[in-house]
Amino acid sequence: MTTDLTMLLIVQASLWAFYALVPWWALGRWLVRYPWPIRLALALLAGVGSQAVFGLVWGIGIRQPARYEGLAYLGFWLAAAIMLRVKKPPADAGYSRRKLSSFEQAGLAATLLAGFAVRLLHPLRCWALGQSDAYSHLAMFRDVVATGSLGNAIYPPGYAWIMSMPAAVLGVDPYHVARFGGAFFGVALVLGVYYFLSEGCRSGRAALAGAFLVACFPGFMLLHKTGVGAFANQAGLFFLPMVFGGVLAAGVRDRRGMGIGVLAVALAGMLITVPMMWLHVGLVVLLFWLCSGCKTGGGGSRWLRRHAWVPGLVLV
């Protein structure tokens, strides 16, 4: 049990250090006025999104052991930190609509810890990875660490590259990453939902309630189970609320630049990691477009709206 706890701490600490703390430090004053949960969600998106892109390029054009790619990732963020400290952030880069109360901050911290604990119950009690897909991804992690590419050339490489970082840079056995790493994206999902609801709800407590439901409410047990083992949909479930949060932020003049950036990074990460989830995004965007057309009368695109069932049927 002591060894399991040690490996759990190493895996989780390294994932959060690589993908949250490093971008948080590099982005610095560009996000300094955001509340810490939003800042953490945006830093996490920047970290995992950039690693997905790096892994894709590395696997196609370089194909060397992944430890060198990990060093390139860290070098990229070091260079970004230097550049961003010289360049003045845009006017909306530090925009914050409101400050979080002490109750909200404490409640969200407790919610994140609860979500983290719930997703570690199975890994700490059982050596099995919890699902068959996890063993396929474990093989992909080993391929990435050893050769710098996936053995399956047509499978989206983003998730394997994101999760392989502790094994590639620190020498952790990929099995331990597959066993204990799922809680990382489980907590990331909670942060993503909080960011999305913060953009869409006037009440901060509504965003906190949504984050609580995703984190540990018993009625959402099937969603909690997505944080067990290793499979690419874990990353997709984080990218989805970030996409929709970016859309909402892009619709507000004061946060348009940041919203477009969040949307672009989340869509790119989703494309490289779980491209099938673009279908869900497409359906939501189509429904939003149709509903907005009904509200405004449709204008010159009335014929397109009338026949929008065709792309809808294709997506379904």
mmCIF file of C-alpha atoms in Angstrom:
data_model
loop_
_atom_site.group_PDB
_atom_site.id
_atom_site.type_symbol
_atom_site.label_atom_id
_atom_site.label_comp_id
_atom_site.label_asym_id
_atom_site.label_seq_id
_atom_site.Cartn_x
_atom_site.Cartn_y
_atom_site.Cartn_z
ATOM 1 C CA MET A 1 0.000 0.000 0.000
ATOM 2 C CA THR A 2 2.871 2.368 0.791
ATOM 3 C CA THR A 3 4.320 1.827 -2.679
ATOM 4 C CA ASP A 4 0.932 2.481 -4.271
ATOM 5 C CA LEU A 5 0.540 5.768 -2.402
ATOM 6 C CA THR A 6 4.052 6.812 -3.369
ATOM 7 C CA MET A 7 3.450 6.107 -7.053
ATOM 8 C CA LEU A 8 0.064 7.841 -6.892
ATOM 9 C CA LEU A 9 1.684 10.983 -5.496
ATOM 10 C CA ILE A 10 4.497 10.913 -8.059
ATOM 11 C CA VAL A 11 2.129 10.460 -11.003
ATOM 12 C CA GLN A 12 -0.350 13.115 -9.893
ATOM 13 C CA ALA A 13 2.286 15.617 -8.763
ATOM 14 C CA SER A 14 4.165 15.323 -12.043
ATOM 15 C CA LEU A 15 1.026 15.679 -14.188
ATOM 16 C CA TRP A 16 -0.119 18.780 -12.308
ATOM 17 C CA ALA A 17 3.382 20.248 -12.302
ATOM 18 C CA PHE A 18 3.896 19.759 -16.045
ATOM 19 C CA TYR A 19 0.441 20.803 -17.228
ATOM 20 C CA ALA A 20 -0.798 23.294 -14.632
ATOM 21 C CA LEU A 21 2.055 24.853 -12.660
ATOM 22 C CA VAL A 22 4.418 25.371 -15.600
ATOM 23 C CA PRO A 23 1.818 27.167 -17.804
ATOM 24 C CA TRP A 24 0.496 29.040 -14.713
ATOM 25 C CA TRP A 25 4.006 30.398 -14.109
ATOM 26 C CA ALA A 26 4.649 31.115 -17.779
ATOM 27 C CA LEU A 27 1.377 32.939 -18.418
ATOM 28 C CA GLY A 28 1.963 34.973 -15.282
ATOM 29 C CA ARG A 29 0.446 38.447 -15.401
ATOM 30 C CA TRP A 30 -1.710 37.597 -18.420
ATOM 31 C CA LEU A 31 -4.062 35.754 -16.076
ATOM 32 C CA VAL A 32 -3.155 37.326 -12.754
ATOM 33 C CA ARG A 33 -6.521 38.997 -12.100
ATOM 34 C CA TYR A 34 -8.607 35.926 -12.800
ATOM 35 C CA PRO A 35 -9.911 34.000 -9.771
ATOM 36 C CA TRP A 36 -7.615 31.077 -9.030
ATOM 37 C CA PRO A 37 -10.025 28.339 -10.261
ATOM 38 C CA ILE A 38 -10.422 30.036 -13.646
ATOM 39 C CA ARG A 39 -6.714 30.679 -13.847
ATOM 40 C CA LEU A 40 -6.010 27.035 -13.030
ATOM 41 C CA ALA A 41 -8.478 25.819 -15.678
ATOM 42 C CA LEU A 42 -6.948 28.085 -18.347
ATOM 43 C CA ALA A 43 -3.384 27.112 -17.422
ATOM 44 C CA LEU A 44 -4.361 23.443 -17.557
ATOM 45 C CA LEU A 45 -5.943 23.894 -20.975
ATOM 46 C CA ALA A 46 -2.794 25.602 -22.255
ATOM 47 C CA GLY A 47 -0.605 22.822 -20.873
ATOM 48 C CA VAL A 48 -2.472 19.781 -22.176
ATOM 49 C CA GLY A 49 -3.360 21.502 -25.453
ATOM 50 C CA SER A 50 0.244 22.419 -26.214
ATOM 51 C CA GLN A 51 1.462 18.928 -25.298
ATOM 52 C CA ALA A 52 -1.089 17.348 -27.627
ATOM 53 C CA VAL A 53 0.199 19.517 -30.482
ATOM 54 C CA PHE A 54 3.832 18.820 -29.579
ATOM 55 C CA GLY A 55 3.169 15.076 -29.479
ATOM 56 C CA LEU A 56 1.457 15.115 -32.863
ATOM 57 C CA VAL A 57 4.352 16.963 -34.513
ATOM 58 C CA TRP A 58 6.964 14.867 -32.723
ATOM 59 C CA GLY A 59 5.363 11.564 -33.663
ATOM 60 C CA ILE A 60 5.079 12.537 -37.332
ATOM 61 C CA GLY A 61 8.346 14.325 -37.989
ATOM 62 C CA ILE A 62 10.905 13.358 -35.334
ATOM 63 C CA ARG A 63 10.113 9.925 -33.854
ATOM 64 C CA GLN A 64 12.718 9.963 -31.101
ATOM 65 C CA PRO A 65 12.240 8.743 -27.497
ATOM 66 C CA ALA A 66 9.693 10.833 -25.672
ATOM 67 C CA ARG A 67 12.053 12.133 -22.984
ATOM 68 C CA TYR A 68 13.462 14.575 -25.547
ATOM 69 C CA GLU A 69 9.963 15.722 -26.407
ATOM 70 C CA GLY A 70 9.332 16.378 -22.713
ATOM 71 C CA LEU A 71 12.397 18.592 -22.577
ATOM 72 C CA ALA A 72 11.222 20.399 -25.720
ATOM 73 C CA TYR A 73 7.849 20.999 -24.045
ATOM 74 C CA LEU A 74 9.507 22.533 -20.990
ATOM 75 C CA GLY A 75 11.800 24.594 -23.220
ATOM 76 C CA PHE A 76 8.784 25.920 -25.104
ATOM 77 C CA TRP A 77 7.138 27.157 -21.912
ATOM 78 C CA LEU A 78 10.383 28.686 -20.698
ATOM 79 C CA ALA A 79 10.672 30.627 -23.955
ATOM 80 C CA ALA A 80 6.988 31.579 -23.725
ATOM 81 C CA ALA A 81 7.497 32.891 -20.189
ATOM 82 C CA ILE A 82 10.366 35.111 -21.308
ATOM 83 C CA MET A 83 8.401 36.473 -24.267
ATOM 84 C CA LEU A 84 5.197 37.082 -22.295
ATOM 85 C CA ARG A 85 7.050 38.999 -19.604
ATOM 86 C CA VAL A 86 8.340 41.394 -22.237
ATOM 87 C CA LYS A 87 5.081 41.753 -24.164
ATOM 88 C CA LYS A 88 2.244 43.740 -22.631
ATOM 89 C CA PRO A 89 -0.955 41.692 -22.187
ATOM 90 C CA PRO A 90 -4.098 42.808 -24.036
ATOM 91 C CA ALA A 91 -6.716 44.823 -22.196
ATOM 92 C CA ASP A 92 -8.980 41.835 -21.516
ATOM 93 C CA ALA A 93 -6.239 39.370 -20.561
ATOM 94 C CA GLY A 94 -6.712 39.933 -16.853
ATOM 95 C CA TYR A 95 -10.409 40.689 -16.875
ATOM 96 C CA SER A 96 -12.396 39.307 -13.973
ATOM 97 C CA ARG A 97 -16.115 39.913 -13.578
ATOM 98 C CA ARG A 98 -16.163 39.381 -9.827
ATOM 99 C CA LYS A 99 -14.156 38.181 -6.893
ATOM 100 C CA LEU A 100 -14.862 34.861 -5.253
ATOM 101 C CA SER A 101 -16.145 34.914 -1.711
ATOM 102 C CA SER A 102 -14.373 32.921 0.969
ATOM 103 C CA PHE A 103 -17.283 30.468 0.949
ATOM 104 C CA GLU A 104 -16.953 29.871 -2.805
ATOM 105 C CA GLN A 105 -13.194 29.424 -2.614
ATOM 106 C CA ALA A 106 -13.393 26.989 0.282
ATOM 107 C CA GLY A 107 -16.337 25.172 -1.297
ATOM 108 C CA LEU A 108 -14.581 24.744 -4.621
ATOM 109 C CA ALA A 109 -11.343 23.579 -2.981
ATOM 110 C CA ALA A 110 -13.306 20.973 -1.014
ATOM 111 C CA THR A 111 -15.175 19.955 -4.173
ATOM 112 C CA LEU A 112 -11.950 19.428 -6.103
ATOM 113 C CA LEU A 113 -10.498 17.339 -3.273
ATOM 114 C CA ALA A 114 -13.688 15.279 -3.065
ATOM 115 C CA GLY A 115 -13.671 14.671 -6.820
ATOM 116 C CA PHE A 116 -10.024 13.659 -6.625
ATOM 117 C CA ALA A 117 -10.665 11.227 -3.751
ATOM 118 C CA VAL A 118 -13.701 9.608 -5.397
ATOM 119 C CA ARG A 119 -11.696 8.813 -8.522
ATOM 120 C CA LEU A 120 -8.888 7.214 -6.530
ATOM 121 C CA LEU A 121 -11.018 4.735 -4.602
ATOM 122 C CA HIS A 122 -10.790 2.034 -7.266
ATOM 123 C CA PRO A 123 -7.081 2.435 -8.161
ATOM 124 C CA LEU A 124 -6.058 2.216 -4.510
ATOM 125 C CA ARG A 125 -8.148 -0.890 -3.852
ATOM 126 C CA CYS A 126 -7.390 -2.843 -7.022
ATOM 127 C CA TRP A 127 -4.347 -3.336 -9.231
ATOM 128 C CA ALA A 128 -6.535 -3.801 -12.359
ATOM 129 C CA LEU A 129 -7.006 -0.763 -14.585
ATOM 130 C CA GLY A 130 -10.791 -0.936 -14.483
ATOM 131 C CA GLN A 131 -11.644 -1.330 -18.162
ATOM 132 C CA SER A 132 -10.322 -3.002 -21.291
ATOM 133 C CA ASP A 133 -9.532 0.257 -23.114
ATOM 134 C CA ALA A 134 -7.024 1.143 -20.418
ATOM 135 C CA TYR A 135 -4.783 -1.765 -21.403
ATOM 136 C CA SER A 136 -4.743 -0.613 -25.024
ATOM 137 C CA HIS A 137 -3.747 2.856 -23.891
ATOM 138 C CA LEU A 138 -1.100 1.401 -21.616
ATOM 139 C CA ALA A 139 0.464 -0.205 -24.694
ATOM 140 C CA MET A 140 0.333 3.180 -26.438
ATOM 141 C CA PHE A 141 2.056 4.837 -23.468
ATOM 142 C CA ARG A 142 4.843 2.289 -23.720
ATOM 143 C CA ASP A 143 5.184 2.894 -27.473
ATOM 144 C CA VAL A 144 5.424 6.650 -26.979
ATOM 145 C CA VAL A 145 8.038 6.383 -24.241
ATOM 146 C CA ALA A 146 10.187 3.893 -26.140
ATOM 147 C CA THR A 147 9.914 5.100 -29.736
ATOM 148 C CA GLY A 148 8.335 8.555 -29.737
ATOM 149 C CA SER A 149 5.322 7.408 -31.745
ATOM 150 C CA LEU A 150 2.207 5.253 -31.488
ATOM 151 C CA GLY A 151 2.244 1.713 -32.801
ATOM 152 C CA ASN A 152 -1.220 2.413 -34.264
ATOM 153 C CA ALA A 153 -0.557 5.064 -36.895
ATOM 154 C CA ILE A 154 -4.210 6.042 -37.394
ATOM 155 C CA TYR A 155 -5.170 6.469 -33.727
ATOM 156 C CA PRO A 156 -5.276 10.100 -32.471
ATOM 157 C CA PRO A 157 -2.011 10.559 -30.548
ATOM 158 C CA GLY A 158 -2.830 13.474 -28.227
ATOM 159 C CA TYR A 159 -3.976 11.571 -25.131
ATOM 160 C CA ALA A 160 -1.059 9.126 -25.153
ATOM 161 C CA TRP A 161 1.431 11.973 -25.371
ATOM 162 C CA ILE A 162 -0.233 13.919 -22.572
ATOM 163 C CA MET A 163 -0.314 10.995 -20.162
ATOM 164 C CA SER A 164 3.148 9.655 -21.040
ATOM 165 C CA MET A 165 5.013 12.699 -19.719
ATOM 166 C CA PRO A 166 5.734 11.309 -16.197
ATOM 167 C CA ALA A 167 7.005 8.059 -17.689
ATOM 168 C CA ALA A 168 9.074 9.799 -20.352
ATOM 169 C CA VAL A 169 10.731 12.476 -18.215
ATOM 170 C CA LEU A 170 10.804 10.920 -14.734
ATOM 171 C CA GLY A 171 11.076 7.241 -15.636
ATOM 172 C CA VAL A 172 7.785 6.239 -13.992
ATOM 173 C CA ASP A 173 6.442 2.866 -15.143
ATOM 174 C CA PRO A 174 3.633 3.573 -17.667
ATOM 175 C CA TYR A 175 1.481 1.064 -15.779
ATOM 176 C CA HIS A 176 1.389 3.383 -12.773
ATOM 177 C CA VAL A 177 0.445 6.296 -15.026
ATOM 178 C CA ALA A 178 -2.443 4.284 -16.494
ATOM 179 C CA ARG A 179 -3.536 3.135 -13.035
ATOM 180 C CA PHE A 180 -3.334 6.401 -11.102
ATOM 181 C CA GLY A 181 -3.498 9.055 -13.822
ATOM 182 C CA GLY A 182 -7.257 9.018 -14.458
ATOM 183 C CA ALA A 183 -8.017 11.272 -11.482
ATOM 184 C CA PHE A 184 -6.001 14.028 -13.185
ATOM 185 C CA PHE A 185 -8.528 14.507 -15.973
ATOM 186 C CA GLY A 186 -11.348 13.804 -13.509
ATOM 187 C CA VAL A 187 -10.395 16.925 -11.553
ATOM 188 C CA ALA A 188 -9.750 18.772 -14.817
ATOM 189 C CA LEU A 189 -13.360 18.011 -15.821
ATOM 190 C CA VAL A 190 -14.597 19.606 -12.591
ATOM 191 C CA LEU A 191 -12.527 22.714 -13.332
ATOM 192 C CA GLY A 192 -13.798 22.794 -16.920
ATOM 193 C CA VAL A 193 -17.422 22.621 -15.823
ATOM 194 C CA TYR A 194 -16.808 25.366 -13.269
ATOM 195 C CA TYR A 195 -15.254 27.585 -15.953
ATOM 196 C CA PHE A 196 -18.147 26.952 -18.357
ATOM 197 C CA LEU A 197 -20.811 27.688 -15.744
ATOM 198 C CA SER A 198 -18.914 30.754 -14.531
ATOM 199 C CA GLU A 199 -19.161 32.150 -18.043
ATOM 200 C CA GLY A 200 -22.816 31.204 -18.413
ATOM 201 C CA CYS A 201 -24.303 31.849 -14.955
ATOM 202 C CA ARG A 202 -24.614 35.079 -13.038
ATOM 203 C CA SER A 203 -24.456 33.270 -9.708
ATOM 204 C CA GLY A 204 -21.110 31.897 -8.624
ATOM 205 C CA ARG A 205 -22.922 29.439 -6.389
ATOM 206 C CA ALA A 206 -24.614 27.926 -9.440
ATOM 207 C CA ALA A 207 -21.180 27.254 -10.931
ATOM 208 C CA LEU A 208 -20.061 25.758 -7.618
ATOM 209 C CA ALA A 209 -23.138 23.529 -7.497
ATOM 210 C CA GLY A 210 -22.472 22.267 -11.023
ATOM 211 C CA ALA A 211 -18.859 21.510 -10.152
ATOM 212 C CA PHE A 212 -20.013 19.595 -7.051
ATOM 213 C CA LEU A 213 -22.417 17.446 -9.058
ATOM 214 C CA VAL A 214 -19.673 16.480 -11.506
ATOM 215 C CA ALA A 215 -17.130 15.932 -8.754
ATOM 216 C CA CYS A 216 -18.855 13.639 -6.282
ATOM 217 C CA PHE A 217 -22.662 13.581 -6.404
ATOM 218 C CA PRO A 218 -23.719 9.884 -6.221
ATOM 219 C CA GLY A 219 -26.249 10.287 -9.041
ATOM 220 C CA PHE A 220 -23.360 11.028 -11.414
ATOM 221 C CA MET A 221 -21.497 7.823 -10.594
ATOM 222 C CA LEU A 222 -21.194 6.806 -14.255
ATOM 223 C CA LEU A 223 -19.444 10.100 -14.950
ATOM 224 C CA HIS A 224 -17.155 9.588 -11.967
ATOM 225 C CA LYS A 225 -16.102 6.228 -13.404
ATOM 226 C CA THR A 226 -14.622 8.003 -16.417
ATOM 227 C CA GLY A 227 -11.825 9.075 -14.070
ATOM 228 C CA VAL A 228 -10.762 5.467 -13.492
ATOM 229 C CA GLY A 229 -8.115 3.835 -15.669
ATOM 230 C CA ALA A 230 -6.928 5.484 -18.859
ATOM 231 C CA PHE A 231 -8.831 6.290 -22.043
ATOM 232 C CA ALA A 232 -8.931 9.252 -24.374
ATOM 233 C CA ASN A 233 -12.476 10.363 -23.561
ATOM 234 C CA GLN A 234 -11.140 11.589 -20.224
ATOM 235 C CA ALA A 235 -9.360 14.388 -22.076
ATOM 236 C CA GLY A 236 -12.369 15.003 -24.314
ATOM 237 C CA LEU A 237 -14.621 15.494 -21.295
ATOM 238 C CA PHE A 238 -12.299 18.278 -20.161
ATOM 239 C CA PHE A 239 -12.101 19.910 -23.591
ATOM 240 C CA LEU A 240 -15.902 19.943 -24.079
ATOM 241 C CA PRO A 241 -16.837 22.424 -21.322
ATOM 242 C CA MET A 242 -13.783 24.515 -22.174
ATOM 243 C CA VAL A 243 -15.031 24.761 -25.778
ATOM 244 C CA PHE A 244 -18.458 25.952 -24.680
ATOM 245 C CA GLY A 245 -16.995 28.275 -22.069
ATOM 246 C CA GLY A 246 -14.766 29.769 -24.746
ATOM 247 C CA VAL A 247 -17.787 30.308 -26.993
ATOM 248 C CA LEU A 248 -19.602 32.177 -24.215
ATOM 249 C CA ALA A 249 -16.549 34.286 -23.384
ATOM 250 C CA ALA A 250 -15.996 35.124 -27.064
ATOM 251 C CA GLY A 251 -19.508 36.574 -27.178
ATOM 252 C CA VAL A 252 -18.641 39.205 -24.547
ATOM 253 C CA ARG A 253 -16.707 42.201 -25.794
ATOM 254 C CA ASP A 254 -14.481 42.494 -22.720
ATOM 255 C CA ARG A 255 -13.371 38.847 -22.959
ATOM 256 C CA ARG A 256 -13.516 38.228 -26.691
ATOM 257 C CA GLY A 257 -9.782 37.773 -27.194
ATOM 258 C CA MET A 258 -9.432 35.336 -24.328
ATOM 259 C CA GLY A 259 -12.588 33.471 -25.359
ATOM 260 C CA ILE A 260 -11.340 32.971 -28.913
ATOM 261 C CA GLY A 261 -8.009 31.731 -27.578
ATOM 262 C CA VAL A 262 -9.683 29.245 -25.225
ATOM 263 C CA LEU A 263 -11.965 28.040 -28.018
ATOM 264 C CA ALA A 264 -9.071 27.559 -30.450
ATOM 265 C CA VAL A 265 -6.875 25.636 -28.006
ATOM 266 C CA ALA A 266 -9.747 23.440 -26.783
ATOM 267 C CA LEU A 267 -10.867 22.582 -30.327
ATOM 268 C CA ALA A 268 -7.300 21.812 -31.388
ATOM 269 C CA GLY A 269 -6.752 19.592 -28.348
ATOM 270 C CA MET A 270 -10.010 17.792 -28.991
ATOM 271 C CA LEU A 271 -9.143 17.231 -32.657
ATOM 272 C CA ILE A 272 -5.775 15.689 -31.797
ATOM 273 C CA THR A 273 -7.055 13.692 -28.831
ATOM 274 C CA VAL A 274 -10.680 12.654 -29.447
ATOM 275 C CA PRO A 275 -11.812 13.924 -32.871
ATOM 276 C CA MET A 276 -15.110 12.013 -32.632
ATOM 277 C CA MET A 277 -16.220 14.476 -29.967
ATOM 278 C CA TRP A 278 -16.312 17.144 -32.640
ATOM 279 C CA LEU A 279 -19.646 15.542 -33.567
ATOM 280 C CA HIS A 280 -21.071 16.560 -30.197
ATOM 281 C CA VAL A 281 -19.756 20.082 -30.638
ATOM 282 C CA GLY A 282 -21.231 20.208 -34.141
ATOM 283 C CA LEU A 283 -24.673 19.179 -32.902
ATOM 284 C CA VAL A 284 -24.682 21.775 -30.143
ATOM 285 C CA VAL A 285 -23.504 24.518 -32.508
ATOM 286 C CA LEU A 286 -26.155 23.523 -35.048
ATOM 287 C CA LEU A 287 -28.909 23.624 -32.432
ATOM 288 C CA PHE A 288 -27.674 26.975 -31.127
ATOM 289 C CA TRP A 289 -27.671 28.371 -34.690
ATOM 290 C CA LEU A 290 -31.197 27.105 -35.333
ATOM 291 C CA CYS A 291 -32.520 28.495 -32.049
ATOM 292 C CA SER A 292 -30.896 31.871 -32.639
ATOM 293 C CA GLY A 293 -32.484 31.908 -36.107
ATOM 294 C CA CYS A 294 -35.920 31.232 -34.630
ATOM 295 C CA LYS A 295 -35.432 34.089 -32.189
ATOM 296 C CA THR A 296 -34.276 36.623 -34.798
ATOM 297 C CA GLY A 297 -36.444 35.472 -37.702
ATOM 298 C CA GLY A 298 -33.705 33.777 -39.709
ATOM 299 C CA GLY A 299 -32.877 36.618 -42.068
ATOM 300 C CA GLY A 300 -31.327 35.745 -45.402
ATOM 301 C CA SER A 301 -30.366 32.241 -44.280
ATOM 302 C CA ARG A 302 -33.966 31.027 -43.906
ATOM 303 C CA TRP A 303 -33.555 28.352 -46.617
ATOM 304 C CA LEU A 304 -30.419 27.004 -44.936
ATOM 305 C CA ARG A 305 -32.181 26.807 -41.588
ATOM 306 C CA ARG A 306 -35.140 25.029 -43.144
ATOM 307 C CA HIS A 307 -32.834 22.324 -44.493
ATOM 308 C CA ALA A 308 -30.505 22.138 -41.501
ATOM 309 C CA TRP A 309 -31.902 18.672 -40.735
ATOM 310 C CA VAL A 310 -29.578 17.325 -43.455
ATOM 311 C CA PRO A 311 -26.246 18.062 -41.699
ATOM 312 C CA GLY A 312 -27.983 17.196 -38.416
ATOM 313 C CA LEU A 313 -28.843 13.765 -39.761
ATOM 314 C CA VAL A 314 -25.267 13.294 -40.986
ATOM 315 C CA LEU A 315 -23.882 14.195 -37.544
ATOM 316 C CA VAL A 316 -26.271 11.812 -35.794
#
